[in-house]
Amino acid sequence: MESLEFNKIAFAVLSTCLFVMGIGIFSDTIFASHAPAKPGYALPDAAPAGDKGGAAAAAPAMPLGEMMAKADIKRGETTMSQCKACHTLEKGGKAGIGPNLYGIVDRPIASIEGFAYSPALQAKSKTDGNWSFEHLVAFVGNPRGYANGTKMAFAGLKDPLQLANVLAYLRTLSDNPAPMPK
Ligand code: HEC
């Protein structure tokens, strides 16, 4: 009696195993696996630009146009609240501790009538002419590095992406925004 029960169970288990194995072999023949010629997604060549740490070291080498293409105007506006301690931004705004910044992109350096610019920035107006994006990056990124002796008591924006955001926002403060850098 007992051994008959055992045999039944053993048979059931064994036939189940055979059945499962059978399916395995059968499906292997249908779905023979081929490695795709190309992976379905492109592997990035370098670390993504948003990647913290890597970006800080790699970004200064990034061309300005590329940097600006990633820029976020809204974030730039938020960052520029630091600048508003000294600068007005609206058209025809009065000078504060610093000159009004409306239309700053491509404006001649140190050109607001009646503002007492430092000799350092006045000298830059002779050598560099206008506030191109490149000059703005240099100055806003490191004011004293660009114009040694500037009156702008500001450490500078060290994060290249933050700097790009600010430039993208500054560009909008104009009747006629300058073309984006290439
Ligand atoms: C503590 C005050 C202060 C802060 C904060 C400050 N600035 Fe200035 N900024 C000045 C002063 C003062 C000058 C004039 C510099 C000179 O004559 O050397 C100036 C000049 C400038 C100029 C040149 C303007 C011209 O007419 O040639 C630009 C551009 C500028 N600032 C951008 C910025 C930006 C962008 C920020 C924020 C990220 C900022 N500044 C933050 C005080 C400040």
CSV table of C-alpha atoms and ligand atoms in Angstrom, one decimal:
chain,number,residue,atom,x,y,z
A,1,MET,CA,0.0,0.0,0.0
A,2,GLU,CA,2.6,2.5,1.1
A,3,SER,CA,5.0,1.6,-1.7
A,4,LEU,CA,2.2,1.9,-4.2
A,5,GLU,CA,1.6,5.5,-3.0
A,6,PHE,CA,5.3,6.2,-3.2
A,7,ASN,CA,5.5,4.9,-6.8
A,8,LYS,CA,2.7,7.1,-7.9
A,9,ILE,CA,4.3,10.2,-6.4
A,10,ALA,CA,7.7,9.2,-7.8
A,11,PHE,CA,6.2,8.8,-11.2
A,12,ALA,CA,4.4,12.1,-11.0
A,13,VAL,CA,7.6,13.9,-10.1
A,14,LEU,CA,9.7,12.2,-12.7
A,15,SER,CA,7.2,12.8,-15.5
A,16,THR,CA,7.0,16.5,-14.5
A,17,CYS,CA,10.8,16.7,-14.7
A,18,LEU,CA,10.8,15.1,-18.1
A,19,PHE,CA,8.1,17.4,-19.4
A,20,VAL,CA,9.9,20.5,-18.2
A,21,MET,CA,13.2,19.3,-19.8
A,22,GLY,CA,11.3,18.6,-23.0
A,23,ILE,CA,10.0,22.1,-23.1
A,24,GLY,CA,13.5,23.5,-22.5
A,25,ILE,CA,15.0,21.5,-25.3
A,26,PHE,CA,12.1,22.3,-27.6
A,27,SER,CA,12.2,26.1,-27.0
A,28,ASP,CA,16.0,26.2,-27.4
A,29,THR,CA,15.6,24.9,-30.9
A,30,ILE,CA,12.9,27.5,-31.7
A,31,PHE,CA,14.5,30.5,-29.9
A,32,ALA,CA,18.1,29.9,-30.8
A,33,SER,CA,19.9,32.9,-29.4
A,34,HIS,CA,21.7,35.1,-31.7
A,35,ALA,CA,23.9,37.9,-30.4
A,36,PRO,CA,22.7,41.1,-32.1
A,37,ALA,CA,25.1,42.6,-34.6
A,38,LYS,CA,24.9,46.0,-32.8
A,39,PRO,CA,23.8,46.6,-29.2
A,40,GLY,CA,20.3,48.2,-29.2
A,41,TYR,CA,21.6,51.3,-27.6
A,42,ALA,CA,24.6,53.5,-28.2
A,43,LEU,CA,27.2,53.5,-25.5
A,44,PRO,CA,28.2,57.0,-24.5
A,45,ASP,CA,31.7,58.0,-25.4
A,46,ALA,CA,32.3,59.9,-22.2
A,47,ALA,CA,30.7,60.4,-18.9
A,48,PRO,CA,27.4,62.4,-19.1
A,49,ALA,CA,27.9,66.1,-18.7
A,50,GLY,CA,25.6,66.3,-15.7
A,51,ASP,CA,27.8,63.8,-13.9
A,52,LYS,CA,29.1,65.6,-10.7
A,53,GLY,CA,32.8,65.5,-10.1
A,54,GLY,CA,33.8,64.5,-13.6
A,55,ALA,CA,32.0,67.5,-15.0
A,56,ALA,CA,33.8,70.0,-12.8
A,57,ALA,CA,37.1,68.8,-14.2
A,58,ALA,CA,36.0,68.3,-17.8
A,59,ALA,CA,33.7,71.3,-18.4
A,60,PRO,CA,36.2,74.1,-18.8
A,61,ALA,CA,37.4,72.4,-21.9
A,62,MET,CA,33.9,72.3,-23.2
A,63,PRO,CA,33.3,74.8,-26.0
A,64,LEU,CA,31.2,77.8,-25.0
A,65,GLY,CA,28.5,77.1,-27.6
A,66,GLU,CA,28.1,73.6,-26.2
A,67,MET,CA,28.0,74.9,-22.7
A,68,MET,CA,25.4,77.5,-23.6
A,69,ALA,CA,23.3,74.9,-25.4
A,70,LYS,CA,22.8,73.1,-22.1
A,71,ALA,CA,22.1,76.3,-20.2
A,72,ASP,CA,18.9,76.8,-18.2
A,73,ILE,CA,17.7,80.4,-18.3
A,74,LYS,CA,15.4,79.9,-15.3
A,75,ARG,CA,18.3,78.6,-13.2
A,76,GLY,CA,20.4,81.5,-14.4
A,77,GLU,CA,17.8,83.9,-13.1
A,78,THR,CA,17.8,82.3,-9.7
A,79,THR,CA,21.6,82.3,-9.5
A,80,MET,CA,21.6,86.0,-10.5
A,81,SER,CA,19.8,86.9,-7.3
A,82,GLN,CA,23.4,87.2,-5.9
A,83,CYS,CA,24.2,89.8,-8.5
A,84,LYS,CA,21.2,91.9,-7.6
A,85,ALA,CA,22.8,92.9,-4.4
A,86,CYS,CA,24.8,95.2,-6.5
A,87,HIS,CA,23.3,95.4,-10.0
A,88,THR,CA,19.9,96.3,-11.4
A,89,LEU,CA,18.8,94.3,-14.4
A,90,GLU,CA,15.8,96.1,-15.9
A,91,LYS,CA,16.0,98.5,-18.8
A,92,GLY,CA,17.0,102.0,-17.7
A,93,GLY,CA,17.6,100.7,-14.1
A,94,LYS,CA,19.8,102.9,-11.8
A,95,ALA,CA,23.4,101.9,-11.0
A,96,GLY,CA,23.8,100.3,-7.6
A,97,ILE,CA,27.2,99.4,-6.2
A,98,GLY,CA,27.7,98.1,-9.7
A,99,PRO,CA,26.4,99.4,-13.1
A,100,ASN,CA,23.0,98.4,-14.6
A,101,LEU,CA,23.3,95.2,-16.6
A,102,TYR,CA,20.5,95.5,-19.1
A,103,GLY,CA,21.9,94.8,-22.6
A,104,ILE,CA,25.3,93.7,-21.2
A,105,VAL,CA,26.0,91.1,-23.9
A,106,ASP,CA,28.0,92.9,-26.6
A,107,ARG,CA,27.8,96.2,-24.8
A,108,PRO,CA,31.2,98.1,-24.7
A,109,ILE,CA,33.1,97.3,-21.5
A,110,ALA,CA,32.8,100.0,-18.8
A,111,SER,CA,30.5,102.2,-20.8
A,112,ILE,CA,27.7,103.3,-18.5
A,113,GLU,CA,27.9,107.1,-18.4
A,114,GLY,CA,28.6,108.5,-15.0
A,115,PHE,CA,29.6,105.2,-13.4
A,116,ALA,CA,33.0,105.3,-11.7
A,117,TYR,CA,34.6,102.2,-13.1
A,118,SER,CA,37.9,101.0,-11.8
A,119,PRO,CA,41.0,101.8,-13.9
A,120,ALA,CA,41.4,98.0,-14.3
A,121,LEU,CA,38.0,97.7,-16.1
A,122,GLN,CA,38.6,100.9,-18.1
A,123,ALA,CA,41.9,99.4,-19.3
A,124,LYS,CA,40.0,96.3,-20.4
A,125,SER,CA,37.6,98.4,-22.5
A,126,LYS,CA,40.6,99.4,-24.5
A,127,THR,CA,42.1,96.0,-25.0
A,128,ASP,CA,38.9,93.8,-25.2
A,129,GLY,CA,36.3,96.2,-26.5
A,130,ASN,CA,32.9,94.6,-25.9
A,131,TRP,CA,31.4,92.2,-23.4
A,132,SER,CA,31.4,89.1,-25.8
A,133,PHE,CA,30.3,85.8,-24.2
A,134,GLU,CA,34.0,84.9,-23.9
A,135,HIS,CA,34.8,88.1,-22.0
A,136,LEU,CA,31.8,87.6,-19.7
A,137,VAL,CA,32.8,84.1,-19.0
A,138,ALA,CA,36.2,85.2,-18.0
A,139,PHE,CA,35.0,88.1,-15.9
A,140,VAL,CA,32.0,86.6,-14.1
A,141,GLY,CA,33.9,83.3,-13.6
A,142,ASN,CA,36.8,85.1,-12.0
A,143,PRO,CA,36.5,88.9,-11.8
A,144,ARG,CA,40.0,89.6,-10.4
A,145,GLY,CA,41.5,87.0,-12.7
A,146,TYR,CA,40.1,88.9,-15.7
A,147,ALA,CA,40.5,92.5,-14.5
A,148,ASN,CA,43.1,92.6,-11.7
A,149,GLY,CA,42.0,95.6,-9.5
A,150,THR,CA,38.3,95.5,-10.4
A,151,LYS,CA,35.9,97.1,-7.9
A,152,MET,CA,33.5,94.1,-8.3
A,153,ALA,CA,33.8,92.5,-4.9
A,154,PHE,CA,32.6,89.1,-6.0
A,155,ALA,CA,34.5,85.8,-5.9
A,156,GLY,CA,33.2,84.5,-9.3
A,157,LEU,CA,31.0,81.6,-10.4
A,158,LYS,CA,33.2,78.6,-10.5
A,159,ASP,CA,30.7,76.0,-11.7
A,160,PRO,CA,30.8,76.2,-15.6
A,161,LEU,CA,27.2,75.1,-15.9
A,162,GLN,CA,26.0,77.8,-13.4
A,163,LEU,CA,28.1,80.3,-15.3
A,164,ALA,CA,26.5,79.2,-18.6
A,165,ASN,CA,23.0,79.5,-17.0
A,166,VAL,CA,23.8,83.1,-15.9
A,167,LEU,CA,25.0,84.0,-19.4
A,168,ALA,CA,21.9,82.5,-21.0
A,169,TYR,CA,19.8,84.7,-18.7
A,170,LEU,CA,21.9,87.8,-19.2
A,171,ARG,CA,21.5,87.3,-22.9
A,172,THR,CA,17.7,87.7,-22.5
A,173,LEU,CA,18.1,91.2,-20.9
A,174,SER,CA,18.1,92.9,-24.3
A,175,ASP,CA,15.8,94.4,-26.9
A,176,ASN,CA,17.8,92.4,-29.4
A,177,PRO,CA,19.4,89.3,-27.8
A,178,ALA,CA,22.8,88.5,-29.3
A,179,PRO,CA,23.1,85.3,-31.3
A,180,MET,CA,24.1,82.3,-29.3
A,181,PRO,CA,27.8,81.5,-29.4
A,182,LYS,CA,28.7,78.6,-31.8
B,1,HEC,C1,29.4,93.2,-4.3
B,1,HEC,C2,28.8,93.8,-5.4
B,1,HEC,C3,28.7,93.0,-6.7
B,1,HEC,C4,28.2,91.8,-7.0
B,1,HEC,C5,27.7,90.8,-5.9
B,1,HEC,C6,28.3,91.6,-8.4
B,1,HEC,N1,28.8,92.7,-9.0
B,1,HEC,FE1,29.2,92.9,-11.0
B,1,HEC,N2,30.0,94.7,-10.6
B,1,HEC,C7,30.2,95.3,-9.4
B,1,HEC,C8,31.0,96.5,-9.6
B,1,HEC,C9,31.3,97.5,-8.4
B,1,HEC,C10,31.3,96.6,-10.9
B,1,HEC,C11,32.2,97.7,-11.6
B,1,HEC,C12,33.6,97.0,-11.6
B,1,HEC,C13,34.8,97.9,-11.9
B,1,HEC,O1,34.6,99.1,-12.2
B,1,HEC,O2,35.9,97.4,-11.8
B,1,HEC,C14,30.7,95.5,-11.6
B,1,HEC,C15,30.7,95.2,-12.9
B,1,HEC,C16,30.1,94.2,-13.6
B,1,HEC,C17,30.1,94.0,-15.0
B,1,HEC,C18,30.7,95.0,-16.1
B,1,HEC,C19,29.7,96.0,-16.4
B,1,HEC,C20,30.1,97.1,-17.4
B,1,HEC,O3,29.3,98.1,-17.5
B,1,HEC,O4,31.2,97.0,-18.0
B,1,HEC,C21,29.4,92.9,-15.2
B,1,HEC,C22,29.2,92.2,-16.6
B,1,HEC,C23,29.0,92.3,-14.0
B,1,HEC,N3,29.5,93.2,-13.0
B,1,HEC,C24,28.3,91.2,-13.8
B,1,HEC,C25,28.0,90.6,-12.6
B,1,HEC,C26,27.3,89.4,-12.4
B,1,HEC,C27,26.8,88.5,-13.5
B,1,HEC,C28,27.2,89.1,-11.1
B,1,HEC,C29,26.6,87.9,-10.3
B,1,HEC,C30,27.0,86.6,-10.7
B,1,HEC,C31,27.8,90.3,-10.4
B,1,HEC,N4,28.3,91.1,-11.3
B,1,HEC,C32,27.8,90.4,-9.0
B,1,HEC,C33,29.7,94.9,-8.2
B,1,HEC,C34,29.1,93.6,-8.0
